[in-house]
Structure formats: C-alpha cells, structure tokens
PDB file of C-alpha atoms in Angstrom:
ATOM      1  CA  MET A   1      71.802  93.440 198.058  1.00 50.00           C
ATOM      2  CA  VAL A   2      68.414  93.006 196.248  1.00 48.00           C
ATOM      3  CA  THR A   3      69.341  96.173 194.819  1.00 53.00           C
ATOM      4  CA  GLU A   4      72.616  95.434 193.933  1.00 55.00           C
ATOM      5  CA  ASN A   5      71.056  91.830 192.553  1.00 55.00           C
ATOM      6  CA  LYS A   6      68.441  93.806 190.515  1.00 57.00           C
ATOM      7  CA  SER A   7      71.108  96.159 189.041  1.00 59.00           C
ATOM      8  CA  HIS A   8      73.467  93.258 188.531  1.00 59.00           C
ATOM      9  CA  SER A   9      70.794  91.500 186.860  1.00 62.00           C
ATOM     10  CA  ASP A  10      69.645  94.648 184.685  1.00 67.00           C
ATOM     11  CA  ASN A  11      73.289  95.301 183.602  1.00 69.00           C
ATOM     12  CA  LYS A  12      73.263  91.266 182.664  1.00 71.00           C
ATOM     13  CA  THR A  13      70.273  91.536 180.686  1.00 79.00           C
ATOM     14  CA  GLU A  14      71.449  94.703 179.040  1.00 79.00           C
ATOM     15  CA  LYS A  15      74.656  93.185 178.040  1.00 79.00           C
ATOM     16  CA  GLU A  16      72.696  89.976 176.829  1.00 81.00           C
ATOM     17  CA  ASP A  17      70.287  92.572 175.054  1.00 80.00           C
ATOM     18  CA  LYS A  18      73.177  94.278 173.291  1.00 82.00           C
ATOM     19  CA  ILE A  19      75.157  91.066 172.266  1.00 84.00           C
ATOM     20  CA  SER A  20      71.539  89.832 170.894  1.00 84.00           C
ATOM     21  CA  ASP A  21      71.421  92.871 168.906  1.00 84.00           C
ATOM     22  CA  GLU A  22      74.910  92.621 168.105  1.00 87.00           C
ATOM     23  CA  ARG A  23      74.408  89.096 166.631  1.00 88.00           C
ATOM     24  CA  GLU A  24      71.330  90.019 164.751  1.00 89.00           C
ATOM     25  CA  ASP A  25      73.200  92.813 163.154  1.00 89.00           C
ATOM     26  CA  ILE A  26      75.985  90.457 162.304  1.00 91.00           C
ATOM     27  CA  LYS A  27      73.804  87.814 161.061  1.00 90.00           C
ATOM     28  CA  GLU A  28      71.720  90.678 158.870  1.00 91.00           C
ATOM     29  CA  LYS A  29      75.115  91.748 157.634  1.00 92.00           C
ATOM     30  CA  LEU A  30      76.311  88.225 156.692  1.00 91.00           C
ATOM     31  CA  ASN A  31      73.162  87.629 154.956  1.00 92.00           C
ATOM     32  CA  GLU A  32      73.601  90.695 152.967  1.00 93.00           C
ATOM     33  CA  VAL A  33      77.265  89.783 151.992  1.00 92.00           C
ATOM     34  CA  GLU A  34      76.039  86.289 151.265  1.00 92.00           C
ATOM     35  CA  THR A  35      73.297  87.736 148.987  1.00 93.00           C
ATOM     36  CA  LYS A  36      75.812  89.950 147.289  1.00 92.00           C
ATOM     37  CA  LEU A  37      78.155  87.145 146.778  1.00 91.00           C
ATOM     38  CA  LEU A  38      75.395  84.808 145.185  1.00 92.00           C
ATOM     39  CA  ARG A  39      74.627  87.757 142.833  1.00 93.00           C
ATOM     40  CA  SER A  40      77.771  88.232 141.809  1.00 91.00           C
ATOM     41  CA  LEU A  41      78.699  84.670 141.356  1.00 91.00           C
ATOM     42  CA  ALA A  42      75.284  84.388 139.183  1.00 92.00           C
ATOM     43  CA  ASP A  43      76.429  87.519 137.154  1.00 90.00           C
ATOM     44  CA  ALA A  44      79.957  86.130 136.386  1.00 89.00           C
ATOM     45  CA  GLU A  45      78.306  82.935 135.216  1.00 92.00           C
ATOM     46  CA  ASN A  46      76.022  85.093 133.176  1.00 92.00           C
ATOM     47  CA  GLN A  47      78.812  86.897 131.475  1.00 91.00           C
ATOM     48  CA  ARG A  48      80.831  83.524 130.977  1.00 90.00           C
ATOM     49  CA  LYS A  49      77.680  82.015 129.088  1.00 91.00           C
ATOM     50  CA  ARG A  50      77.414  85.418 127.099  1.00 90.00           C
ATOM     51  CA  PHE A  51      81.014  85.581 126.129  1.00 86.00           C
ATOM     52  CA  GLU A  52      80.692  81.740 125.249  1.00 87.00           C
ATOM     53  CA  LYS A  53      77.689  82.158 123.060  1.00 86.00           C
ATOM     54  CA  GLU A  54      79.426  85.389 121.420  1.00 83.00           C
ATOM     55  CA  ILE A  55      82.665  83.116 120.717  1.00 82.00           C
ATOM     56  CA  LYS A  56      80.404  80.571 118.999  1.00 78.00           C
ATOM     57  CA  ASP A  57      78.452  83.008 116.978  1.00 74.00           C
ATOM     58  CA  ALA A  58      81.653  84.593 115.991  1.00 73.00           C
ATOM     59  CA  PHE A  59      82.848  81.132 114.583  1.00 70.00           C
ATOM     60  CA  GLU A  60      79.458  80.307 113.073  1.00 71.00           C
ATOM     61  CA  PHE A  61      78.252  83.956 111.491  1.00 69.00           C
ATOM     62  CA  GLY A  62      81.953  85.700 111.378  1.00 74.00           C
ATOM     63  CA  GLY A  63      81.817  85.422 107.485  1.00 78.00           C
ATOM     64  CA  PHE A  64      78.132  86.969 107.552  1.00 81.00           C
ATOM     65  CA  ASN A  65      79.341  90.089 106.044  1.00 82.00           C
ATOM     66  CA  PHE A  66      81.827  88.745 103.680  1.00 84.00           C
ATOM     67  CA  ALA A  67      79.207  86.388 102.313  1.00 85.00           C
ATOM     68  CA  LYS A  68      76.759  89.240 101.899  1.00 86.00           C
ATOM     69  CA  GLU A  69      79.465  90.894  99.984  1.00 86.00           C
ATOM     70  CA  MET A  70      80.117  87.728  97.734  1.00 87.00           C
ATOM     71  CA  LEU A  71      76.448  87.910  96.550  1.00 89.00           C
ATOM     72  CA  SER A  72      77.318  91.158  94.852  1.00 89.00           C
ATOM     73  CA  LEU A  73      80.027  89.127  93.006  1.00 89.00           C
ATOM     74  CA  MET A  74      77.426  86.523  91.910  1.00 89.00           C
ATOM     75  CA  ASP A  75      75.129  89.126  90.954  1.00 89.00           C
ATOM     76  CA  ASN A  76      77.419  90.864  88.995  1.00 90.00           C
ATOM     77  CA  LEU A  77      78.561  87.653  87.181  1.00 89.00           C
ATOM     78  CA  GLN A  78      74.944  86.962  86.177  1.00 88.00           C
ATOM     79  CA  ARG A  79      73.955  90.465  84.904  1.00 89.00           C
ATOM     80  CA  ALA A  80      77.631  90.326  82.869  1.00 89.00           C
ATOM     81  CA  LYS A  81      76.396  87.017  81.390  1.00 89.00           C
ATOM     82  CA  THR A  82      73.034  88.192  80.460  1.00 89.00           C
ATOM     83  CA  SER A  83      74.293  91.453  79.102  1.00 89.00           C
ATOM     84  CA  ILE A  84      76.897  89.715  76.901  1.00 87.00           C
ATOM     85  CA  LYS A  85      73.966  87.060  75.647  1.00 87.00           C
ATOM     86  CA  ASN A  86      71.941  90.121  74.512  1.00 89.00           C
ATOM     87  CA  ASP A  87      74.723  91.919  72.665  1.00 87.00           C
ATOM     88  CA  GLU A  88      74.549  91.385  68.950  1.00 86.00           C
ATOM     89  CA  GLN A  89      77.751  91.978  68.019  1.00 85.00           C
ATOM     90  CA  LEU A  90      79.162  89.469  70.143  1.00 81.00           C
ATOM     91  CA  ASN A  91      76.557  86.751  69.293  1.00 82.00           C
ATOM     92  CA  LYS A  92      78.398  86.695  65.628  1.00 83.00           C
ATOM     93  CA  ASN A  93      81.794  85.996  66.930  1.00 83.00           C
ATOM     94  CA  LYS A  94      82.801  82.248  66.557  1.00 84.00           C
ATOM     95  CA  ASP A  95      84.152  81.988  69.776  1.00 85.00           C
ATOM     96  CA  PHE A  96      81.154  83.233  71.636  1.00 86.00           C
ATOM     97  CA  ASP A  97      79.880  79.753  73.019  1.00 85.00           C
ATOM     98  CA  LYS A  98      83.288  79.136  74.793  1.00 86.00           C
ATOM     99  CA  PHE A  99      83.163  82.386  76.205  1.00 83.00           C
ATOM    100  CA  LEU A 100      79.747  81.850  77.722  1.00 86.00           C
ATOM    101  CA  ASN A 101      81.038  78.601  78.874  1.00 89.00           C
ATOM    102  CA  ASN A 102      83.670  80.074  80.772  1.00 89.00           C
ATOM    103  CA  PHE A 103      81.340  82.253  82.744  1.00 86.00           C
ATOM    104  CA  ASP A 104      79.242  79.248  83.487  1.00 91.00           C
ATOM    105  CA  ILE A 105      82.185  77.334  84.895  1.00 93.00           C
ATOM    106  CA  ILE A 106      82.912  80.593  87.213  1.00 92.00           C
ATOM    107  CA  GLU A 107      79.181  80.717  88.138  1.00 90.00           C
ATOM    108  CA  LYS A 108      79.434  76.830  89.076  1.00 92.00           C
ATOM    109  CA  ASP A 109      82.183  77.522  91.147  1.00 93.00           C
ATOM    110  CA  LEU A 110      81.062  80.123  93.191  1.00 91.00           C
ATOM    111  CA  ALA A 111      77.941  78.103  93.804  1.00 90.00           C
ATOM    112  CA  THR A 112      79.875  75.493  94.931  1.00 93.00           C
ATOM    113  CA  VAL A 113      82.073  77.750  97.451  1.00 91.00           C
ATOM    114  CA  PHE A 114      78.693  79.036  98.339  1.00 91.00           C
ATOM    115  CA  GLU A 115      77.266  75.436  99.088  1.00 91.00           C
ATOM    116  CA  LYS A 116      80.569  74.734 101.038  1.00 90.00           C
ATOM    117  CA  ASN A 117      80.044  77.720 103.402  1.00 87.00           C
ATOM    118  CA  ASN A 118      76.291  77.323 104.090  1.00 88.00           C
ATOM    119  CA  ILE A 119      75.043  79.576 101.824  1.00 91.00           C
ATOM    120  CA  HIS A 120      71.869  78.622 100.150  1.00 91.00           C
ATOM    121  CA  SER A 121      69.610  80.273  97.944  1.00 92.00           C
ATOM    122  CA  ILE A 122      65.828  80.481  98.636  1.00 93.00           C
ATOM    123  CA  ASP A 123      63.362  78.429  96.485  1.00 91.00           C
ATOM    124  CA  CYS A 124      60.210  80.888  96.328  1.00 89.00           C
ATOM    125  CA  LYS A 125      58.890  80.463  93.110  1.00 90.00           C
ATOM    126  CA  ASN A 126      55.282  79.395  93.147  1.00 89.00           C
ATOM    127  CA  LYS A 127      55.418  79.296  96.970  1.00 91.00           C
ATOM    128  CA  LYS A 128      53.558  81.720  99.303  1.00 93.00           C
ATOM    129  CA  PHE A 129      54.874  84.996  99.677  1.00 93.00           C
ATOM    130  CA  ASP A 130      56.608  85.310 103.302  1.00 93.00           C
ATOM    131  CA  PRO A 131      57.697  88.494 104.477  1.00 92.00           C
ATOM    132  CA  ASN A 132      60.553  86.932 106.437  1.00 93.00           C
ATOM    133  CA  PHE A 133      62.254  85.548 103.395  1.00 94.00           C
ATOM    134  CA  HIS A 134      60.816  87.771 100.453  1.00 95.00           C
ATOM    135  CA  GLN A 135      60.773  91.228  99.571  1.00 93.00           C
ATOM    136  CA  ALA A 136      57.653  92.184  97.200  1.00 93.00           C
ATOM    137  CA  MET A 137      58.863  94.493  94.534  1.00 93.00           C
ATOM    138  CA  LEU A 138      55.548  94.304  92.486  1.00 91.00           C
ATOM    139  CA  GLU A 139      51.942  92.720  92.344  1.00 92.00           C
ATOM    140  CA  ILE A 140      50.956  91.132  89.197  1.00 89.00           C
ATOM    141  CA  GLU A 141      47.370  90.442  88.218  1.00 89.00           C
ATOM    142  CA  ASP A 142      46.651  87.078  87.527  1.00 83.00           C
ATOM    143  CA  GLU A 143      43.598  84.895  87.802  1.00 83.00           C
ATOM    144  CA  LYS A 144      46.013  81.269  87.353  1.00 86.00           C
ATOM    145  CA  TYR A 145      47.403  81.765  90.844  1.00 86.00           C
ATOM    146  CA  GLU A 146      46.274  82.217  94.317  1.00 87.00           C
ATOM    147  CA  GLN A 147      46.689  85.372  95.860  1.00 89.00           C
ATOM    148  CA  GLY A 148      50.128  86.051  97.489  1.00 89.00           C
ATOM    149  CA  THR A 149      51.788  83.364  95.351  1.00 91.00           C
ATOM    150  CA  ILE A 150      55.279  84.350  94.017  1.00 93.00           C
ATOM    151  CA  ILE A 151      55.262  84.386  90.152  1.00 91.00           C
ATOM    152  CA  GLN A 152      58.287  85.969  89.358  1.00 91.00           C
ATOM    153  CA  GLU A 153      61.589  86.255  91.301  1.00 92.00           C
ATOM    154  CA  ILE A 154      63.525  89.352  90.551  1.00 91.00           C
ATOM    155  CA  GLN A 155      66.603  88.650  92.400  1.00 91.00           C
ATOM    156  CA  LYS A 156      67.567  85.430  94.080  1.00 91.00           C
ATOM    157  CA  GLY A 157      67.353  85.397  97.899  1.00 94.00           C
ATOM    158  CA  TYR A 158      70.017  83.692 100.208  1.00 94.00           C
ATOM    159  CA  MET A 159      70.185  82.176 103.793  1.00 93.00           C
ATOM    160  CA  PHE A 160      73.712  81.941 105.354  1.00 90.00           C
ATOM    161  CA  LYS A 161      73.095  78.831 107.705  1.00 86.00           C
ATOM    162  CA  ASP A 162      69.705  79.573 109.445  1.00 86.00           C
ATOM    163  CA  ARG A 163      70.015  83.277 109.100  1.00 89.00           C
ATOM    164  CA  LEU A 164      68.731  85.381 105.938  1.00 92.00           C
ATOM    165  CA  LEU A 165      71.604  86.845 104.088  1.00 92.00           C
ATOM    166  CA  ARG A 166      69.033  88.623 101.605  1.00 94.00           C
ATOM    167  CA  PRO A 167      65.702  88.270 100.728  1.00 95.00           C
ATOM    168  CA  SER A 168      64.129  87.156  97.601  1.00 95.00           C
ATOM    169  CA  MET A 169      62.917  90.038  95.565  1.00 94.00           C
ATOM    170  CA  VAL A 170      59.811  88.963  94.121  1.00 94.00           C
ATOM    171  CA  GLY A 171      56.576  89.740  92.247  1.00 93.00           C
ATOM    172  CA  VAL A 172      53.237  88.340  93.816  1.00 94.00           C
ATOM    173  CA  SER A 173      50.091  87.502  92.168  1.00 91.00           C
ATOM    174  CA  LYS A 174      47.051  89.330  93.192  1.00 88.00           C
ATOM    175  CA  LYS A 175      43.389  88.975  91.922  1.00 84.00           C
ATOM    176  CA  VAL A 176      42.173  90.897  88.761  1.00 78.00           C
ATOM    177  CA  LYS A 177      39.720  93.732  90.085  1.00 75.00           C
ATOM    178  CA  LYS A 178      36.325  93.282  88.732  1.00 68.00           C
ATOM    179  CA  GLU A 179      36.301  96.816  87.333  1.00 63.00           C
ATOM    180  CA  ASP A 180      39.186  95.602  84.892  1.00 53.00           C
ATOM    181  CA  LYS A 181      37.149  92.299  83.819  1.00 52.00           C
ATOM    182  CA  LYS A 182      34.141  94.568  83.039  1.00 53.00           C
ATOM    183  CA  SER A 183      36.437  96.873  80.908  1.00 53.00           C
ATOM    184  CA  GLU A 184      37.955  93.827  79.187  1.00 52.00           C
ATOM    185  CA  LYS A 185      34.623  92.529  77.870  1.00 53.00           C
ATOM    186  CA  LYS A 186      33.533  96.282  76.660  1.00 53.00           C
ATOM    187  CA  VAL A 187      36.829  96.286  74.683  1.00 51.00           C
ATOM    188  CA  LYS A 188      36.075  93.258  72.964  1.00 50.00           C
TER     189      LYS A 188
END
C-alpha cells in the first residue's frame, strides 16, 4: 500500500508538474500575444499620427511646387520690364510710361497673391551671409563691409511659410588682400 500510495503521489506530482508547466507555457504565450498586441496597437497609433501629419503637410505645403513655378513668372516679368526700360527705341515712344505702369500693376498684383499665400521675399541686403537662406554667387572685395556681409542681391530669395522656397543669390563681401593694397599703392 505504501508503494501504491507512493506511486499515486508520484502520479499526482507528475500531473501537478505537468499542469504547472502547461500553465507556465500558457502564461508565456499569453504574454507574447499581449506584447504583440501592444506593439500592433502602437504601430497603428504611430501610423495614424503619421497620416495625420502627411494630410496636414499636404494642406499646408501642397502648393509648394506651384509657388516655386510662380517665382519664374515673377522673375520673367521683372526681366522683361528691365529689358524694356533699357530699349532705346521703346523709350522714345510717347506711351512708354503707360506701358511700364502696366508692368508695375501686374508685378504688384503678383506680389499681393504671394503675400496672401504666405510667400515672402527674403530680406538679405547688408545682412550676414547665412547658407540656409543665401547662395553665394560671387565674392566682392570691399573694405567698407565686414567680411561675409551681403552687399549685392543677384536674384531675390523666397520663403513659403517657414520653408525655403528659393535661396537668395547674392554677392558677399570679402576683405581686400594685402598684396592688392600694395600693388594699388605702387600704381599710384
């Protein structure tokens, strides 16, 4: 009977151990499933936020490429106006001033459209060169200005809200080389 009891208790312990092992397996699997579920929920939330940001950016900056193209229109209008002003034949025409006045009206209207759509020109003259907003096209030796100061604007730059639409193309001051100063004195 003792053997029977012992075998019965061994059986019982084996069953309890087996049940305990199964419980542990189930707990591990449950924890795994719970972790996967939490990660999936987090991924879904992150994706939702990303989509919301993309939609917001599309509304805010959807016109970015269009705005960039409109800058070409403004540039061409200004070039045409300059070209017409410099044409001696047209200057002699009695209606020349009226014609130029029409260019001014169109330019002002276009500038108003830019302002309404948050397109602003970058003010750069006599400012310190900033590669985030300016593109240096040339260096100009000049003792009057501190080195790195913008002294010439070749092409106007623009911002679209807080994004750079086009950098200002500029001429930047640099110090006159000492060799150049000596050669100037010798020439005089």
